[in-house]
mmCIF file of C-alpha atoms in Angstrom:
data_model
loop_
_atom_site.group_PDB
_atom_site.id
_atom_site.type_symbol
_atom_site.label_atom_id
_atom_site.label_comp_id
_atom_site.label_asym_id
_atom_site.label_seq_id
_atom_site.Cartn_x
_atom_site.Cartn_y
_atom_site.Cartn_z
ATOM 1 C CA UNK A 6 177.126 107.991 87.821
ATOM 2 C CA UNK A 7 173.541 107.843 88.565
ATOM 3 C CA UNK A 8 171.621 104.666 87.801
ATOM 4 C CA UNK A 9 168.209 104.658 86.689
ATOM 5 C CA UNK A 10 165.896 101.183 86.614
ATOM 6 C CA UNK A 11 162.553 100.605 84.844
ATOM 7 C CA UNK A 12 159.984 99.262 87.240
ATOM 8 C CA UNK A 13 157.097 96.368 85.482
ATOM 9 C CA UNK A 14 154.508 96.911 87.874
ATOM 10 C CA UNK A 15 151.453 94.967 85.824
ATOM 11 C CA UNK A 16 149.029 95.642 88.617
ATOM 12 C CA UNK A 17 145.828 95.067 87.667
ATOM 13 C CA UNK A 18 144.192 93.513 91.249
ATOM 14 C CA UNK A 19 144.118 96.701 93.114
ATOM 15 C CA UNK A 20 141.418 98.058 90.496
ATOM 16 C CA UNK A 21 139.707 94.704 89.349
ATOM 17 C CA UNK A 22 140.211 95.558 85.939
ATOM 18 C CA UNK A 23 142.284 92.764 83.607
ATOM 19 C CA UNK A 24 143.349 95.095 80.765
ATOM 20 C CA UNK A 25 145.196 96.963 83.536
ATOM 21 C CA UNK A 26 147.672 93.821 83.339
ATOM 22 C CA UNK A 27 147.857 93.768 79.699
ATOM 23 C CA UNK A 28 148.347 97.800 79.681
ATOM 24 C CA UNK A 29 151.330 97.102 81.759
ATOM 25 C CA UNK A 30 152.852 94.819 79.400
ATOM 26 C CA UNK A 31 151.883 97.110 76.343
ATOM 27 C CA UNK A 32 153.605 100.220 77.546
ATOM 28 C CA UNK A 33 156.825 97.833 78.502
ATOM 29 C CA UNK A 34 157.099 97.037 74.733
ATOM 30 C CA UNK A 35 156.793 100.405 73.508
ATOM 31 C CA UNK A 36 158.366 102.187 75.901
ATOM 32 C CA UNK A 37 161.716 102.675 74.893
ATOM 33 C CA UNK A 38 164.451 100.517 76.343
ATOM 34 C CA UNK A 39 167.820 101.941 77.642
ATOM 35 C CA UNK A 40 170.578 99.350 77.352
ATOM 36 C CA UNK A 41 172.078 101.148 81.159
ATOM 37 C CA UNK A 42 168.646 100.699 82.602
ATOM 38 C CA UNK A 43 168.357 97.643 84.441
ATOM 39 C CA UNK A 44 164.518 96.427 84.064
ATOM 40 C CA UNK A 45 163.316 94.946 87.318
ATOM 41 C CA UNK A 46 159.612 93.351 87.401
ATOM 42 C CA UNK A 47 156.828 92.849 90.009
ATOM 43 C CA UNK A 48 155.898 89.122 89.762
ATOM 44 C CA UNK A 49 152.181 89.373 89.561
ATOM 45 C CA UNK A 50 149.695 86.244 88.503
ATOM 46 C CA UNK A 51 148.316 86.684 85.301
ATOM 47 C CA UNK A 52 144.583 87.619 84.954
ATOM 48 C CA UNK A 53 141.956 84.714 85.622
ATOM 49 C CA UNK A 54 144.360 82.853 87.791
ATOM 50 C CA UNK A 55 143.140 83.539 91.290
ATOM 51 C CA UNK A 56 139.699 84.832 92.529
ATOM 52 C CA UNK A 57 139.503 88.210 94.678
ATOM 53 C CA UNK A 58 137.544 89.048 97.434
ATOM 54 C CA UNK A 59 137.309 92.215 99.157
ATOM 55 C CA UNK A 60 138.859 91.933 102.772
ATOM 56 C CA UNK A 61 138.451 94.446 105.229
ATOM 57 C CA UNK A 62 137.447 97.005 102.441
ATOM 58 C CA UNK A 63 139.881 96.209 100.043
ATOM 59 C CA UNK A 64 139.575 94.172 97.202
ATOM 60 C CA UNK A 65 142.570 91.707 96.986
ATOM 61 C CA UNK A 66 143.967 92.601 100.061
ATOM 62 C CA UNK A 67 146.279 90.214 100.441
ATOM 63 C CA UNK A 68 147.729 89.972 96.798
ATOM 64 C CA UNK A 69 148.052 93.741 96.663
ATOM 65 C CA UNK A 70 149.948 94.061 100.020
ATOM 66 C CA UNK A 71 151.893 91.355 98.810
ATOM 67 C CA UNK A 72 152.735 93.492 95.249
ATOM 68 C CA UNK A 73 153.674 96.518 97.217
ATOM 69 C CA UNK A 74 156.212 94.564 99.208
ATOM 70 C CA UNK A 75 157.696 93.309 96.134
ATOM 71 C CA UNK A 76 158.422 96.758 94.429
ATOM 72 C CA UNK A 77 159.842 97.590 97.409
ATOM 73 C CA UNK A 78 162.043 94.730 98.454
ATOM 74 C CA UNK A 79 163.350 95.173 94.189
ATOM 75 C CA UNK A 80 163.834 98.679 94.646
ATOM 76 C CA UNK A 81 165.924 98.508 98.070
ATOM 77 C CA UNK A 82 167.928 95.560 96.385
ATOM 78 C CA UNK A 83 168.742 97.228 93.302
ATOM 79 C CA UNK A 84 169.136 100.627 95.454
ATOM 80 C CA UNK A 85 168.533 102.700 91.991
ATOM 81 C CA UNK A 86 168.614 106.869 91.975
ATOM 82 C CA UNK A 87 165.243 107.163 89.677
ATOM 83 C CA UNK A 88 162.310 104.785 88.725
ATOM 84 C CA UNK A 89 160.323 105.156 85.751
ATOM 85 C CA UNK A 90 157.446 103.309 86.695
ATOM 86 C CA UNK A 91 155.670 101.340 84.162
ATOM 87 C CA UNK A 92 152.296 100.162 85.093
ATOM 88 C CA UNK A 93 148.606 98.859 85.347
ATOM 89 C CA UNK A 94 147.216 101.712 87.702
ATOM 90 C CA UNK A 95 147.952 104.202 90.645
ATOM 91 C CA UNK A 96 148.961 102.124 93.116
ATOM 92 C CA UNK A 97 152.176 101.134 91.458
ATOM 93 C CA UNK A 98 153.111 104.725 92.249
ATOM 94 C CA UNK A 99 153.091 103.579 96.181
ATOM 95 C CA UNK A 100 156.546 101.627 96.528
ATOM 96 C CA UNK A 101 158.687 104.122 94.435
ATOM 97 C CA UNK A 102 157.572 106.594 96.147
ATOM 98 C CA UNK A 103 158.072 105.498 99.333
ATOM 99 C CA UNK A 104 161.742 104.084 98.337
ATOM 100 C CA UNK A 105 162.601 107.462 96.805
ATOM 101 C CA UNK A 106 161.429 109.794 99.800
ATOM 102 C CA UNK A 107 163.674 107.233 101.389
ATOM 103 C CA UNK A 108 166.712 107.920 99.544
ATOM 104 C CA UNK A 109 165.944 111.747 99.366
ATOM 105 C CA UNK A 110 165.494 114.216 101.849
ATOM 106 C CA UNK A 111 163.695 116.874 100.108
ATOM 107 C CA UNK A 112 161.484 114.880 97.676
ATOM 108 C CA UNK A 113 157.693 115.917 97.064
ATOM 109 C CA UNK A 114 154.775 114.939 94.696
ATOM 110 C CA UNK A 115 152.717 116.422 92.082
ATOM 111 C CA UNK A 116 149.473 114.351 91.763
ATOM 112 C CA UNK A 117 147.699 114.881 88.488
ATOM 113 C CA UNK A 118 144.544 112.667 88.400
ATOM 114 C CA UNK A 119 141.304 112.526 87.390
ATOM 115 C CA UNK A 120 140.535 111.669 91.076
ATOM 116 C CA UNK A 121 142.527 112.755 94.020
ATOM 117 C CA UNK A 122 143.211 108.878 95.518
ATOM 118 C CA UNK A 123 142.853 109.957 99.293
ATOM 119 C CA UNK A 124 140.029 107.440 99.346
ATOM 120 C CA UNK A 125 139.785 104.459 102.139
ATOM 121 C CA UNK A 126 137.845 101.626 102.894
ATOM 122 C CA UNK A 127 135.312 103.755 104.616
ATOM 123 C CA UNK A 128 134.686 105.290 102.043
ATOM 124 C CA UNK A 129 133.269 102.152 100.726
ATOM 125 C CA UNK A 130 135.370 101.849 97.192
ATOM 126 C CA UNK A 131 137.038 99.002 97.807
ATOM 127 C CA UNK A 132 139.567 99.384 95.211
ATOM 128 C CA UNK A 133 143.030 100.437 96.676
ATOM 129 C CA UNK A 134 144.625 102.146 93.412
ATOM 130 C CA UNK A 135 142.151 105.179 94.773
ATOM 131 C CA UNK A 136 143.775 105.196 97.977
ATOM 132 C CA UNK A 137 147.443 105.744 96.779
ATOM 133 C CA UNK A 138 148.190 108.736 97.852
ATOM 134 C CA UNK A 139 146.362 108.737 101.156
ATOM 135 C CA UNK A 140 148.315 105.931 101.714
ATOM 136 C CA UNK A 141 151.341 108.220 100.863
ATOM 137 C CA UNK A 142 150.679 110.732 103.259
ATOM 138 C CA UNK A 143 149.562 108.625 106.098
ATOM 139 C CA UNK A 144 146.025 109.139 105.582
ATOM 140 C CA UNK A 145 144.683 106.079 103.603
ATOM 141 C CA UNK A 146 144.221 102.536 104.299
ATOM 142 C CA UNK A 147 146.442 102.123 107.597
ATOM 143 C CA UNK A 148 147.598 98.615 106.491
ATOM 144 C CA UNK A 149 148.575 99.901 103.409
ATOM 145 C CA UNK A 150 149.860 102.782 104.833
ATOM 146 C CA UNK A 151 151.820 100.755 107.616
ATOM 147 C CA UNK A 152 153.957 99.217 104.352
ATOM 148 C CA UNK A 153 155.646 102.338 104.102
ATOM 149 C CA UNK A 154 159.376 102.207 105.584
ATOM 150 C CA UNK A 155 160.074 105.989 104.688
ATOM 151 C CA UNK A 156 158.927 109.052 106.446
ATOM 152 C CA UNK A 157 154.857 109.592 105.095
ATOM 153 C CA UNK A 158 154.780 112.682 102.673
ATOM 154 C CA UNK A 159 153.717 115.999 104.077
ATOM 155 C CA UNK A 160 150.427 118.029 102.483
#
């Protein structure tokens, strides 16, 4: 039997944006729950708890490097076949990704954006849910990137 966990991912730091946190939670409450679905949750402080700074291009560097790490440590531990993801931006697309290319040879992704997230701190956007899938294929943020324990995606 397949097993299938919902990932809380209230990101909100990797875009600067509050109501991404409280989006999160939203979609958690009306998203319907599946009694065989475990629900496994990214710890992440609450708006107005911490100030951000942008490091090295990134805006809350630390805190989101930290977030991806989580998602992936509770995804290894809970070793799940699918993820439905539920959370404040694109970056919280990073860690199941990665876990799932992991657990699946032949696993690709259709990006549908209004922006193609292949930015990087060059760029000089500092927010890292725009460098998501960059990250994914190897050509983002190289720290970011670097968090990745699976194989980076191919174009």
């Amino acid at each position: 039997m397949s097993k299938t966990v919902r990932l809380i991912y209230p990101d909100y730091q990797s875009r600067g944006l509050d109501t991404y946190y409280l989006g999160s939670k939203l979609m958690s409450c009306i998203i319907p729950k599946n009694a065989e679905q475990e629900t496994l949750t990214v710890q992440i402080d609450p708006p107005g708890t911490k100030e951000y700074e942008v490091t090295d291009g990134i805006y809350a560097r630390e805190t989101v490097e930290t977030n991806i790490i989580q998602g992936g440590k509770l995804l290894e531990d809970a070793a799940p076949d699918r993820v439905i993801t539920i959370g404040g931006n694109c970056l919280v697309s990073q860690a199941p990704f990665d876990y799932l290319h992991g657990k699946y040879d032949n696993v690709g992704i259709i990006w549908i954006d209004a922006h193609p997230d292949v930015s990087t701190p060059a760029d000089g956007y500092p927010y890292a849910h725009a460098m998501v899938l960059g990250n994914l294929l190897g050509g983002g943020d190289e720290k970011l990137s670097g968090l990745m324990k699976s194989p980076k995606f191919k174009p």
